[in-house]
CSV table of C-alpha atoms and ligand atoms in Angstrom, one decimal:
chain,number,residue,atom,x,y,z
A,1,MET,CA,92.3,-68.5,27.6
A,2,LEU,CA,96.0,-69.3,27.2
A,3,LYS,CA,97.7,-69.5,30.7
A,4,LEU,CA,101.1,-70.7,32.1
A,5,LEU,CA,100.3,-74.0,33.8
A,6,LYS,CA,101.8,-77.0,35.3
A,7,GLY,CA,100.8,-80.7,34.8
A,8,LYS,CA,101.9,-83.7,37.0
A,9,VAL,CA,102.8,-86.7,34.7
A,10,THR,CA,100.7,-89.7,35.6
A,11,LEU,CA,101.6,-91.9,32.3
A,12,VAL,CA,104.2,-92.2,29.8
A,13,LYS,CA,103.9,-95.1,27.5
A,14,GLN,CA,105.4,-96.0,24.2
A,15,ILE,CA,102.4,-96.9,22.0
A,16,ALA,CA,104.3,-97.4,18.5
A,17,LYS,CA,107.8,-97.1,17.0
A,18,GLU,CA,109.2,-93.8,18.2
A,19,THR,CA,105.9,-92.7,19.4
A,20,LEU,CA,104.8,-92.0,23.0
A,21,GLU,CA,101.6,-91.1,24.9
A,22,MET,CA,101.9,-88.9,27.8
A,23,THR,CA,99.0,-88.1,30.3
A,24,PHE,CA,99.3,-85.4,33.0
A,25,GLN,CA,96.9,-83.7,35.4
A,26,ASN,CA,95.6,-80.3,34.7
A,27,GLU,CA,92.1,-79.3,35.6
A,28,TYR,CA,92.2,-76.2,33.7
A,29,ILE,CA,93.1,-77.6,30.4
A,30,ALA,CA,91.1,-80.7,30.9
A,31,LYS,CA,87.9,-78.5,31.3
A,32,THR,CA,88.5,-75.8,28.7
A,33,ALA,CA,90.7,-77.1,25.7
A,34,LEU,CA,89.2,-77.5,22.4
A,35,PRO,CA,90.0,-80.2,19.9
A,36,GLY,CA,92.6,-78.8,17.4
A,37,GLN,CA,94.3,-76.6,20.2
A,38,PHE,CA,97.9,-77.4,21.2
A,39,LEU,CA,100.1,-77.0,24.2
A,40,HIS,CA,103.3,-75.2,24.2
A,41,ILE,CA,105.4,-77.4,26.4
A,42,LEU,CA,108.7,-76.3,27.9
A,43,VAL,CA,110.9,-79.3,28.2
A,44,LYS,CA,113.6,-79.3,31.0
A,45,GLU,CA,117.1,-78.5,29.8
A,46,THR,CA,116.0,-76.9,26.6
A,47,MET,CA,115.3,-73.3,25.7
A,48,LEU,CA,112.4,-73.5,23.4
A,49,ARG,CA,108.8,-74.9,23.9
A,50,ARG,CA,107.5,-77.7,21.7
A,51,PRO,CA,103.9,-77.3,20.2
A,52,ILE,CA,102.2,-80.5,20.9
A,53,SER,CA,98.5,-81.0,20.1
A,54,ILE,CA,96.0,-82.4,22.7
A,55,ALA,CA,95.1,-86.1,21.8
A,56,ASN,CA,92.5,-86.4,24.5
A,57,VAL,CA,91.1,-85.0,27.9
A,58,ASN,CA,89.3,-86.7,30.7
A,59,GLU,CA,87.2,-84.0,32.4
A,60,GLU,CA,86.2,-86.2,35.4
A,61,GLU,CA,89.8,-87.2,36.3
A,62,SER,CA,91.2,-83.7,35.1
A,63,THR,CA,93.7,-85.5,32.8
A,64,VAL,CA,95.1,-84.5,29.5
A,65,THR,CA,96.8,-86.8,26.9
A,66,ILE,CA,99.4,-85.9,24.3
A,67,ILE,CA,101.0,-88.2,21.7
A,68,PHE,CA,104.3,-87.2,20.2
A,69,LYS,CA,107.0,-88.8,18.1
A,70,ILE,CA,110.6,-88.6,19.1
A,71,VAL,CA,112.1,-86.4,16.2
A,72,GLY,CA,114.9,-84.5,18.0
A,73,SER,CA,116.5,-83.5,21.2
A,74,GLY,CA,113.5,-81.7,22.6
A,75,THR,CA,111.1,-84.6,22.1
A,76,LYS,CA,113.6,-87.3,23.3
A,77,ARG,CA,113.9,-85.3,26.6
A,78,LEU,CA,110.2,-85.2,26.8
A,79,ALA,CA,110.0,-88.9,26.4
A,80,ASN,CA,112.4,-89.3,29.3
A,81,TYR,CA,109.8,-87.7,31.8
A,82,GLN,CA,108.8,-89.9,34.6
A,83,VAL,CA,105.6,-90.4,36.5
A,84,ASN,CA,105.1,-87.7,39.2
A,85,GLU,CA,107.4,-85.2,37.5
A,86,THR,CA,105.8,-81.8,36.4
A,87,ILE,CA,105.8,-80.4,33.0
A,88,ASN,CA,105.6,-76.7,32.2
A,89,ILE,CA,102.9,-75.9,29.7
A,90,LEU,CA,101.7,-72.7,28.0
A,91,GLY,CA,98.2,-73.2,26.7
A,92,PRO,CA,95.6,-74.2,25.4
A,93,SER,CA,96.7,-72.3,22.5
A,94,GLY,CA,95.4,-71.5,19.0
A,95,ALA,CA,92.0,-71.9,17.3
A,96,GLY,CA,90.3,-75.3,17.4
A,97,PHE,CA,88.3,-77.2,14.8
A,98,PRO,CA,84.8,-75.8,14.2
A,99,MET,CA,82.2,-78.3,15.2
A,100,GLU,CA,78.9,-76.6,14.5
A,101,ASN,CA,76.1,-77.5,12.3
A,102,LEU,CA,77.0,-81.1,12.1
A,103,CYS,CA,73.5,-82.8,13.1
A,104,ASN,CA,72.8,-85.8,10.9
A,105,LYS,CA,75.9,-85.2,8.7
A,106,LYS,CA,78.6,-87.4,7.6
A,107,VAL,CA,82.2,-86.3,8.8
A,108,LEU,CA,85.5,-87.4,7.6
A,109,LEU,CA,88.7,-87.6,9.7
A,110,ILE,CA,92.0,-87.9,7.7
A,111,GLY,CA,95.1,-88.1,9.6
A,112,GLY,CA,98.7,-89.0,8.8
A,113,GLY,CA,101.3,-90.0,11.4
A,114,VAL,CA,101.6,-87.6,14.3
A,115,GLY,CA,98.9,-85.5,12.7
A,116,ILE,CA,96.5,-88.0,14.1
A,117,PRO,CA,96.3,-87.3,17.7
A,118,PRO,CA,94.2,-84.0,17.5
A,119,LEU,CA,91.7,-85.8,15.3
A,120,TYR,CA,90.9,-88.3,18.1
A,121,PHE,CA,90.1,-85.6,20.6
A,122,LEU,CA,87.9,-84.1,17.7
A,123,GLY,CA,86.2,-87.4,17.0
A,124,LYS,CA,85.4,-88.0,20.6
A,125,LYS,CA,83.7,-84.8,21.0
A,126,LEU,CA,81.7,-85.0,17.8
A,127,ALA,CA,80.8,-88.6,18.8
A,128,GLU,CA,78.8,-87.0,21.7
A,129,ASP,CA,76.2,-86.2,19.0
A,130,PRO,CA,74.9,-89.7,18.0
A,131,SER,CA,73.5,-88.2,14.8
A,132,ILE,CA,76.9,-87.5,13.4
A,133,SER,CA,78.5,-90.3,11.3
A,134,ILE,CA,82.2,-90.3,11.8
A,135,LEU,CA,84.4,-91.9,9.2
A,136,THR,CA,88.2,-92.0,9.6
A,137,ILE,CA,91.3,-92.7,7.5
A,138,LEU,CA,94.6,-93.1,9.2
A,139,GLY,CA,98.0,-93.3,7.3
A,140,PHE,CA,101.2,-94.6,8.7
A,141,GLN,CA,104.5,-95.4,7.4
A,142,SER,CA,104.4,-98.9,8.4
A,143,LYS,CA,102.7,-101.3,10.9
A,144,GLU,CA,105.2,-100.4,13.7
A,145,TYR,CA,104.1,-96.9,13.6
A,146,ARG,CA,100.3,-97.4,13.9
A,147,PHE,CA,98.5,-96.3,17.0
A,148,TYR,CA,95.0,-95.4,18.1
A,149,VAL,CA,93.5,-97.6,15.5
A,150,GLU,CA,90.9,-99.4,17.8
A,151,GLN,CA,90.2,-96.0,19.6
A,152,PHE,CA,89.1,-94.6,16.0
A,153,GLU,CA,87.4,-97.8,15.3
A,154,SER,CA,85.2,-97.3,18.4
A,155,LEU,CA,84.0,-93.9,16.9
A,156,GLY,CA,83.0,-95.4,13.4
A,157,GLU,CA,84.2,-96.9,10.3
A,158,THR,CA,88.1,-96.7,10.1
A,159,THR,CA,90.5,-97.3,7.3
A,160,VAL,CA,94.1,-97.6,7.7
A,161,THR,CA,96.8,-97.3,5.1
A,162,THR,CA,100.5,-97.9,5.4
A,163,ASP,CA,103.1,-96.6,2.8
A,164,ASP,CA,104.6,-100.2,2.6
A,165,GLY,CA,101.4,-102.2,2.9
A,166,THR,CA,102.4,-103.9,6.1
A,167,PHE,CA,99.1,-103.1,7.7
A,168,GLY,CA,95.7,-102.0,6.2
A,169,LYS,CA,95.8,-100.7,2.6
A,170,LYS,CA,99.0,-100.3,0.8
A,171,GLY,CA,99.5,-96.6,-0.2
A,172,PHE,CA,98.6,-93.1,1.0
A,173,VAL,CA,95.4,-91.8,2.6
A,174,THR,CA,94.5,-90.4,-0.6
A,175,ASN,CA,94.1,-93.9,-2.0
A,176,ALA,CA,91.3,-94.5,0.4
A,177,LEU,CA,89.3,-91.6,-0.7
A,178,ASP,CA,88.1,-93.3,-3.8
A,179,ASP,CA,85.8,-95.4,-1.9
A,180,LEU,CA,84.0,-92.7,-0.1
A,181,SER,CA,80.9,-90.6,-1.0
A,182,ASP,CA,78.4,-88.2,0.6
A,183,ILE,CA,80.9,-86.6,2.9
A,184,ASP,CA,79.5,-83.2,4.3
A,185,ARG,CA,82.6,-82.0,5.9
A,186,TYR,CA,86.3,-83.2,6.5
A,187,TYR,CA,88.9,-82.6,8.9
A,188,THR,CA,92.7,-83.3,8.1
A,189,CYS,CA,96.0,-83.1,9.9
A,190,GLY,CA,99.3,-84.5,9.0
A,191,PRO,CA,102.4,-84.0,6.8
A,192,THR,CA,102.0,-81.0,4.4
A,193,PRO,CA,102.4,-83.2,1.0
A,194,MET,CA,99.3,-85.3,2.5
A,195,LEU,CA,97.4,-82.1,3.3
A,196,ARG,CA,98.1,-80.6,-0.3
A,197,SER,CA,96.8,-84.0,-1.9
A,198,VAL,CA,93.8,-84.2,0.4
A,199,THR,CA,92.5,-80.6,0.0
A,200,GLU,CA,93.0,-80.8,-3.8
A,201,ARG,CA,91.0,-84.2,-4.0
A,202,LEU,CA,88.2,-82.8,-1.7
A,203,LYS,CA,88.1,-79.3,-2.9
A,204,HIS,CA,84.2,-79.7,-3.6
A,205,ILE,CA,83.7,-80.5,0.2
A,206,GLU,CA,83.6,-78.2,3.3
A,207,GLY,CA,87.1,-79.0,5.0
A,208,TYR,CA,89.4,-77.9,7.6
A,209,ILE,CA,93.1,-78.6,7.9
A,210,SER,CA,95.4,-78.4,11.0
A,211,LEU,CA,99.0,-77.4,10.3
A,212,GLU,CA,102.0,-78.6,12.2
A,213,GLU,CA,104.7,-76.0,12.2
A,214,TYR,CA,107.8,-75.6,14.4
A,215,MET,CA,107.1,-72.5,16.4
A,216,GLY,CA,109.0,-69.8,18.3
A,217,CYS,CA,107.0,-67.9,20.9
A,218,GLY,CA,103.7,-69.6,20.4
A,219,VAL,CA,101.8,-66.5,21.3
A,220,GLY,CA,101.8,-64.3,18.0
A,221,ALA,CA,104.8,-62.2,18.7
A,222,CYS,CA,107.8,-63.5,16.6
A,223,PHE,CA,106.4,-64.4,13.2
A,224,ALA,CA,108.3,-67.6,13.1
A,225,CYS,CA,105.1,-69.4,12.0
A,226,VAL,CA,103.6,-67.4,9.2
A,227,VAL,CA,101.8,-68.9,6.2
A,228,PRO,CA,100.6,-66.8,3.3
A,229,THR,CA,96.9,-66.8,2.4
A,230,SER,CA,95.9,-68.3,-0.7
A,231,ASP,CA,95.5,-65.3,-2.6
A,232,GLY,CA,99.2,-64.2,-1.5
A,233,LYS,CA,97.7,-60.7,-0.2
A,234,SER,CA,98.2,-61.5,3.4
A,235,TYR,CA,99.4,-64.1,5.9
A,236,ARG,CA,98.2,-66.0,8.8
A,237,LYS,CA,100.0,-67.0,12.2
A,238,ILE,CA,99.8,-70.7,12.8
A,239,CYS,CA,100.2,-70.4,16.7
A,240,GLN,CA,97.5,-67.7,16.9
A,241,ASP,CA,95.1,-67.7,13.7
A,242,GLY,CA,95.6,-71.5,13.4
A,243,PRO,CA,96.7,-74.3,13.8
A,244,VAL,CA,93.2,-74.9,12.3
A,245,PHE,CA,92.3,-73.2,9.0
A,246,ILE,CA,89.7,-73.5,6.5
A,247,ALA,CA,91.0,-75.7,3.6
A,248,ASN,CA,92.5,-73.5,0.9
A,249,GLU,CA,92.6,-70.4,3.3
A,250,VAL,CA,96.3,-70.6,3.4
A,251,LYS,CA,99.0,-71.7,0.9
A,252,ILE,CA,100.8,-74.8,2.0
B,301,FES,FE1,105.8,-66.7,17.3
B,301,FES,FE2,103.7,-67.8,15.8
B,301,FES,S1,105.3,-68.7,17.0
B,301,FES,S2,104.2,-65.8,15.9
């Protein structure tokens, strides 16, 4: 259930170029959040909340980790928070990734840039069932932007691509799809062109996409985040119906 909450910051760390990891304490989120859900964070001195997906939780320590890229004034201010400061959170919000019926199945996680964090939370949850094989493809602009590669490697076979070839395979995540077979389900999150390519290439496989969209209210009231359904007959609200959708359920 969505709640207005506070979190005491316990860690702020730069983990890649323009990319920060922040951990804060909040027992409710740590115990109830589902992979794929997001937090709507009110950054001090700004009017709007920023939707940021959950990268990890630690139930024992009641901590929650987010990873974000500095892309504007809001995320720049968020990056300036210090340990022991308090952040104001609305969440956990939205629908998470479906995780049922995966016993003995092979799952592929495909993440691009700041779309990667929710896939780590998902991968960790899936890894609790040792019968699930987890493969991951991570795409970054270049080696300075890479993060969490070792964490994903601890979950299973991981391939990294960089646009400029400075780390891993040169090219996009879709270039790494050629080497894969027998995937039962995929989950993907990243820039929209990447999601289009992935869903087109893997249209014969059950898949789920997570959409990153600038939001307004974050609670289904303002229509700032709507996307049309694939048949064009209806629409979905990313903040409420998503951010996770069945691949090809919506037009992206
Ligand atoms: Fe307001 Fe989704 S952000 S309806």
